[in-house]
């Protein structure tokens, strides 16, 4: 991590967006996955609100999670991985501008690079589920202004997510995106987009980086990086891909052990002990320990 002391997480996130077009941002459900994502070559990672709810708390993405739940996972990730981290803060974790401000300041303090805040009502739903409700455009703009004003670091990225497409239609979503940029947001995240060309319209309207959420089993087709590049998208998000695979793998292992009375039949689906040690740099830690004991003798 020492190699990045000269720049803030926010600046590293902005640099990544500028250098890779579009920038692939992959979800890391925990600190271990953050290391795996870095190893795979990604330049930025993501912490999903739905992922914190389902993964860390075992509850649905229905506004149950609190700020401290998310901060715990943020800190654990930023403690071991220097990739810039984009964090989902839902509606800001509270009803007032003071709540939004506290959320922003906390995210910066805990080492995040960027956040996205949305225009749903406090009792939010997953962006790809029916019956979403959104606040007025004015209230959304107020959330963005509160977030921007609260920044203790100007390079920290404030991204505005709008869920208006599914609720009020394309024109409303475009209008909200533009109003958020006007209010000081750095980037725009139009949620649950259904047609590739729509991204182009957002990019043209706001003249700021657009994020495409390419989540599986949702409202958005699984567009490729090439397709999204052609639609003027700047960031491509894969929020829960590894999490979904990890859960399926875990279920298969539990089922097999219970059914077969042994794990022998699923060993080939497991990361080995040596692979784990390698991924978490175990041997470097062990060598430090050995050196310490040697010095004591």
Short mmCIF file of C-alpha atoms in Angstrom, two decimals:
data_model
loop_
_atom_site.label_atom_id
_atom_site.label_comp_id
_atom_site.label_asym_id
_atom_site.label_seq_id
_atom_site.Cartn_x
_atom_site.Cartn_y
_atom_site.Cartn_z
CA UNK A 1 0.00 0.00 0.00
CA UNK A 2 2.92 2.30 0.60
CA UNK A 3 3.35 2.79 -3.15
CA UNK A 4 0.22 4.96 -3.19
CA UNK A 5 1.00 7.36 -0.34
CA UNK A 6 1.20 10.25 -2.78
CA UNK A 7 -2.46 10.05 -3.82
CA UNK A 8 -5.84 9.75 -2.16
CA UNK A 9 -8.19 6.82 -2.78
CA UNK A 10 -10.54 9.23 -4.58
CA UNK A 11 -7.80 10.39 -6.93
CA UNK A 12 -6.81 6.79 -7.66
CA UNK A 13 -10.44 6.04 -8.53
CA UNK A 14 -10.59 9.04 -10.89
CA UNK A 15 -7.26 8.01 -12.46
CA UNK A 16 -8.57 4.48 -13.00
CA UNK A 17 -11.71 5.81 -14.72
CA UNK A 18 -9.51 7.97 -16.95
CA UNK A 19 -7.05 5.20 -17.82
CA UNK A 20 -9.31 2.21 -18.56
CA UNK A 21 -12.26 2.72 -20.84
CA UNK A 22 -14.67 1.56 -19.68
CA UNK A 23 -13.35 0.76 -16.22
CA UNK A 24 -14.36 -2.67 -14.96
CA UNK A 25 -15.35 -2.42 -11.29
CA UNK A 26 -15.87 -5.77 -9.62
CA UNK A 27 -17.71 -6.51 -6.39
CA UNK A 28 -15.64 -7.81 -3.47
CA UNK A 29 -17.82 -9.22 -0.69
CA UNK A 30 -14.99 -9.21 1.86
CA UNK A 31 -11.29 -8.47 2.31
CA UNK A 32 -10.26 -11.86 0.92
CA UNK A 33 -12.15 -11.22 -2.32
CA UNK A 34 -10.62 -7.75 -2.56
CA UNK A 35 -7.19 -9.42 -2.70
CA UNK A 36 -8.42 -11.90 -5.31
CA UNK A 37 -9.85 -9.09 -7.45
CA UNK A 38 -6.55 -7.22 -7.31
CA UNK A 39 -4.69 -10.38 -8.24
CA UNK A 40 -6.97 -10.81 -11.26
CA UNK A 41 -5.91 -7.37 -12.50
CA UNK A 42 -8.88 -5.15 -11.66
CA UNK A 43 -8.11 -1.47 -11.02
CA UNK A 44 -11.11 -0.74 -8.77
CA UNK A 45 -13.46 -2.71 -6.55
CA UNK A 46 -16.95 -2.35 -5.17
CA UNK A 47 -18.85 -3.04 -1.97
CA UNK A 48 -22.53 -3.73 -2.65
CA UNK A 49 -25.21 -2.71 -0.17
CA UNK A 50 -27.20 -5.79 -1.15
CA UNK A 51 -24.01 -7.78 -0.60
CA UNK A 52 -23.45 -6.40 2.90
CA UNK A 53 -27.10 -7.17 3.72
CA UNK A 54 -27.11 -10.71 2.30
CA UNK A 55 -23.47 -11.62 2.98
CA UNK A 56 -22.56 -10.01 6.28
CA UNK A 57 -26.02 -9.87 7.88
CA UNK A 58 -28.00 -12.59 6.10
CA UNK A 59 -30.96 -10.27 5.50
CA UNK A 60 -32.64 -8.87 2.34
CA UNK A 61 -31.63 -5.58 0.71
CA UNK A 62 -34.59 -3.67 2.16
CA UNK A 63 -32.99 -0.82 4.09
CA UNK A 64 -32.24 -3.00 7.13
CA UNK A 65 -28.49 -2.42 7.07
CA UNK A 66 -27.01 0.50 9.02
CA UNK A 67 -23.99 2.72 8.40
CA UNK A 68 -21.81 0.84 10.89
CA UNK A 69 -22.50 -2.50 9.17
CA UNK A 70 -21.15 -1.11 5.90
CA UNK A 71 -18.24 0.72 7.55
CA UNK A 72 -17.06 -2.51 9.18
CA UNK A 73 -16.77 -4.18 5.78
CA UNK A 74 -15.23 -1.06 4.20
CA UNK A 75 -12.52 -0.90 6.84
CA UNK A 76 -11.68 -4.57 6.55
CA UNK A 77 -11.26 -4.23 2.79
CA UNK A 78 -9.28 -0.98 2.79
CA UNK A 79 -6.99 -2.28 5.56
CA UNK A 80 -5.54 -4.95 3.25
CA UNK A 81 -6.21 -3.78 -0.30
CA UNK A 82 -5.15 -0.49 -1.87
CA UNK A 83 -7.45 -0.70 -4.89
CA UNK A 84 -9.86 2.26 -4.86
CA UNK A 85 -13.18 1.12 -3.39
CA UNK A 86 -16.61 2.32 -4.54
CA UNK A 87 -19.23 1.89 -1.81
CA UNK A 88 -23.01 1.62 -2.07
CA UNK A 89 -24.51 3.82 0.66
CA UNK A 90 -28.14 3.27 -0.37
CA UNK A 91 -30.08 6.43 0.51
CA UNK A 92 -27.40 7.79 2.86
CA UNK A 93 -28.34 5.95 6.09
CA UNK A 94 -30.78 8.46 7.53
CA UNK A 95 -33.40 10.98 6.66
CA UNK A 96 -31.55 14.26 7.06
CA UNK A 97 -28.68 16.10 5.42
CA UNK A 98 -26.74 15.49 8.64
CA UNK A 99 -27.04 11.72 8.16
CA UNK A 100 -25.76 12.01 4.59
CA UNK A 101 -22.89 14.21 5.77
CA UNK A 102 -21.94 11.72 8.47
CA UNK A 103 -22.00 8.90 5.93
CA UNK A 104 -19.69 10.77 3.54
CA UNK A 105 -17.20 11.79 6.22
CA UNK A 106 -17.14 8.24 7.60
CA UNK A 107 -16.55 6.68 4.19
CA UNK A 108 -13.56 8.98 3.60
CA UNK A 109 -12.19 8.27 7.07
CA UNK A 110 -12.47 4.51 6.53
CA UNK A 111 -10.53 4.67 3.27
CA UNK A 112 -13.22 4.43 0.60
CA UNK A 113 -12.58 6.17 -2.73
CA UNK A 114 -16.12 6.78 -3.89
CA UNK A 115 -19.75 6.25 -2.98
CA UNK A 116 -23.05 6.17 -4.77
CA UNK A 117 -26.23 7.49 -3.22
CA UNK A 118 -29.68 6.89 -4.71
CA UNK A 119 -33.06 8.60 -5.00
CA UNK A 120 -35.18 5.84 -3.49
CA UNK A 121 -37.26 6.41 -0.37
CA UNK A 122 -35.71 5.33 2.93
CA UNK A 123 -37.51 1.98 2.87
CA UNK A 124 -35.54 1.04 -0.23
CA UNK A 125 -35.60 -2.07 -2.42
CA UNK A 126 -33.08 -3.76 -4.67
CA UNK A 127 -32.78 -1.66 -7.83
CA UNK A 128 -33.87 -4.61 -9.99
CA UNK A 129 -37.02 -5.46 -8.01
CA UNK A 130 -40.56 -4.18 -8.66
CA UNK A 131 -42.49 -1.53 -6.70
CA UNK A 132 -39.60 0.83 -6.07
CA UNK A 133 -40.50 4.28 -4.76
CA UNK A 134 -38.41 7.38 -5.28
CA UNK A 135 -38.19 10.73 -3.53
CA UNK A 136 -38.79 14.01 -5.36
CA UNK A 137 -36.09 15.35 -7.64
CA UNK A 138 -35.56 18.20 -5.17
CA UNK A 139 -34.96 15.78 -2.29
CA UNK A 140 -32.48 13.81 -4.42
CA UNK A 141 -30.64 17.03 -5.31
CA UNK A 142 -30.56 17.92 -1.61
CA UNK A 143 -28.95 14.54 -0.84
CA UNK A 144 -26.26 15.20 -3.43
CA UNK A 145 -25.63 18.74 -2.18
CA UNK A 146 -25.33 17.45 1.40
CA UNK A 147 -22.87 14.78 0.26
CA UNK A 148 -20.75 17.21 -1.76
CA UNK A 149 -20.71 19.80 1.04
CA UNK A 150 -19.64 17.18 3.57
CA UNK A 151 -16.54 16.08 1.65
CA UNK A 152 -13.38 16.52 3.69
CA UNK A 153 -11.42 15.53 0.57
CA UNK A 154 -12.31 17.06 -2.80
CA UNK A 155 -10.99 14.09 -4.73
CA UNK A 156 -13.47 11.71 -3.07
CA UNK A 157 -16.04 10.72 -5.70
CA UNK A 158 -19.76 11.33 -5.22
CA UNK A 159 -21.80 9.28 -7.67
CA UNK A 160 -25.53 9.86 -8.07
CA UNK A 161 -27.65 6.77 -8.65
CA UNK A 162 -31.16 7.23 -10.00
CA UNK A 163 -33.81 4.52 -9.88
CA UNK A 164 -36.27 6.76 -11.76
CA UNK A 165 -36.27 4.80 -15.05
CA UNK A 166 -38.41 1.96 -13.70
CA UNK A 167 -40.67 4.34 -11.75
CA UNK A 168 -41.13 7.46 -13.87
CA UNK A 169 -39.48 6.66 -17.20
CA UNK A 170 -36.43 7.68 -19.20
CA UNK A 171 -36.98 11.44 -19.39
CA UNK A 172 -37.37 11.72 -15.63
CA UNK A 173 -34.21 9.67 -15.09
CA UNK A 174 -32.25 11.84 -17.53
CA UNK A 175 -33.54 15.00 -15.86
CA UNK A 176 -32.58 13.76 -12.39
CA UNK A 177 -29.13 12.73 -13.56
CA UNK A 178 -28.52 16.20 -15.02
CA UNK A 179 -29.82 17.89 -11.86
CA UNK A 180 -27.48 15.79 -9.71
CA UNK A 181 -24.43 16.70 -11.80
CA UNK A 182 -25.51 20.32 -11.56
CA UNK A 183 -25.66 19.89 -7.76
CA UNK A 184 -22.03 18.72 -7.71
CA UNK A 185 -22.10 14.96 -8.32
CA UNK A 186 -19.04 13.64 -10.19
CA UNK A 187 -20.57 10.63 -11.95
CA UNK A 188 -23.97 9.11 -12.68
CA UNK A 189 -25.33 5.59 -12.11
CA UNK A 190 -28.63 5.08 -13.95
CA UNK A 191 -30.03 1.89 -12.39
CA UNK A 192 -31.87 -0.97 -14.13
CA UNK A 193 -31.26 0.20 -17.71
CA UNK A 194 -33.05 -1.99 -20.25
CA UNK A 195 -31.58 -0.87 -23.59
CA UNK A 196 -27.97 -0.25 -24.58
CA UNK A 197 -28.72 3.07 -26.35
CA UNK A 198 -30.08 4.56 -23.13
CA UNK A 199 -26.56 4.86 -21.72
CA UNK A 200 -25.61 7.04 -24.68
CA UNK A 201 -28.45 9.40 -23.85
CA UNK A 202 -27.26 9.76 -20.25
CA UNK A 203 -23.67 10.38 -21.35
CA UNK A 204 -24.81 13.05 -23.82
CA UNK A 205 -27.08 14.74 -21.29
CA UNK A 206 -24.75 14.93 -18.29
CA UNK A 207 -21.29 15.04 -19.91
CA UNK A 208 -19.91 13.09 -16.95
CA UNK A 209 -18.85 9.46 -16.47
CA UNK A 210 -21.75 6.97 -16.64
CA UNK A 211 -21.77 3.67 -14.74
CA UNK A 212 -23.49 0.58 -16.13
CA UNK A 213 -24.61 -1.93 -13.52
CA UNK A 214 -24.25 -5.32 -15.21
CA UNK A 215 -25.69 -7.44 -12.42
CA UNK A 216 -26.85 -10.96 -13.20
CA UNK A 217 -30.53 -12.04 -13.21
CA UNK A 218 -31.72 -8.42 -13.23
CA UNK A 219 -33.38 -5.98 -15.60
CA UNK A 220 -30.21 -5.18 -17.57
CA UNK A 221 -28.87 -7.53 -20.29
CA UNK A 222 -25.31 -8.77 -19.73
CA UNK A 223 -23.68 -6.36 -22.18
CA UNK A 224 -19.99 -6.78 -22.94
CA UNK A 225 -17.33 -4.17 -22.30
CA UNK A 226 -17.16 -3.56 -26.07
CA UNK A 227 -20.91 -2.96 -26.33
CA UNK A 228 -20.87 -0.60 -23.37
CA UNK A 229 -17.87 1.29 -24.71
CA UNK A 230 -19.83 1.90 -27.91
CA UNK A 231 -22.64 3.35 -25.76
CA UNK A 232 -20.25 5.85 -24.09
CA UNK A 233 -20.22 4.07 -20.73
CA UNK A 234 -17.23 4.92 -18.49
CA UNK A 235 -17.60 2.32 -15.72
CA UNK A 236 -18.94 -1.23 -15.80
CA UNK A 237 -20.04 -2.72 -12.50
CA UNK A 238 -20.26 -6.42 -11.64
CA UNK A 239 -21.56 -6.06 -8.08
CA UNK A 240 -22.19 -9.63 -6.91
CA UNK A 241 -20.81 -12.01 -9.55
CA UNK A 242 -18.18 -13.66 -7.34
CA UNK A 243 -20.56 -13.64 -4.35
CA UNK A 244 -23.19 -15.57 -6.30
CA UNK A 245 -20.59 -18.13 -7.40
CA UNK A 246 -19.18 -18.45 -3.90
CA UNK A 247 -22.64 -19.09 -2.43
CA UNK A 248 -23.43 -21.76 -5.00
CA UNK A 249 -20.09 -23.45 -4.32
CA UNK A 250 -20.65 -23.38 -0.56
CA UNK A 251 -24.12 -24.89 -0.91
CA UNK A 252 -22.77 -27.68 -3.09
CA UNK A 253 -20.06 -28.51 -0.53
CA UNK A 254 -22.47 -28.50 2.43
CA UNK A 255 -24.91 -30.71 0.53
CA UNK A 256 -22.20 -33.17 -0.47
CA UNK A 257 -20.68 -33.50 3.02
CA UNK A 258 -24.11 -34.07 4.53
CA UNK A 259 -25.18 -36.50 1.83
CA UNK A 260 -21.94 -38.47 1.36
CA UNK A 261 -20.49 -38.39 4.87
CA UNK A 262 -17.23 -37.08 3.38
CA UNK A 263 -15.91 -34.11 1.45
CA UNK A 264 -13.88 -36.32 -0.91
CA UNK A 265 -16.26 -35.80 -3.84
CA UNK A 266 -16.05 -32.00 -3.79
CA UNK A 267 -12.33 -31.51 -3.05
CA UNK A 268 -11.70 -30.48 -6.65
CA UNK A 269 -14.04 -27.49 -6.23
CA UNK A 270 -11.98 -26.12 -3.32
CA UNK A 271 -9.15 -23.64 -3.14
CA UNK A 272 -6.20 -25.58 -1.72
CA UNK A 273 -4.42 -24.72 1.51
CA UNK A 274 -1.36 -23.60 -0.45
CA UNK A 275 -3.50 -21.46 -2.77
CA UNK A 276 -5.12 -19.78 0.22
CA UNK A 277 -1.74 -19.13 1.84
CA UNK A 278 -0.48 -17.69 -1.43
CA UNK A 279 -3.49 -15.39 -1.90
CA UNK A 280 -3.25 -13.93 1.61
CA UNK A 281 0.57 -13.78 1.54
CA UNK A 282 0.83 -16.14 4.51
CA UNK A 283 4.51 -16.91 4.08
CA UNK A 284 5.58 -13.27 4.33
CA UNK A 285 3.85 -13.09 7.70
CA UNK A 286 5.45 -16.36 8.78
CA UNK A 287 8.93 -15.16 7.78
CA UNK A 288 8.47 -12.04 9.88
CA UNK A 289 7.53 -14.22 12.81
CA UNK A 290 10.59 -16.45 12.28
CA UNK A 291 12.86 -13.40 12.06
CA UNK A 292 11.37 -12.01 15.26
CA UNK A 293 11.99 -15.24 17.18
CA UNK A 294 15.51 -15.51 15.76
CA UNK A 295 16.27 -11.99 16.97
CA UNK A 296 15.03 -12.84 20.47
CA UNK A 297 17.34 -15.83 20.86
#
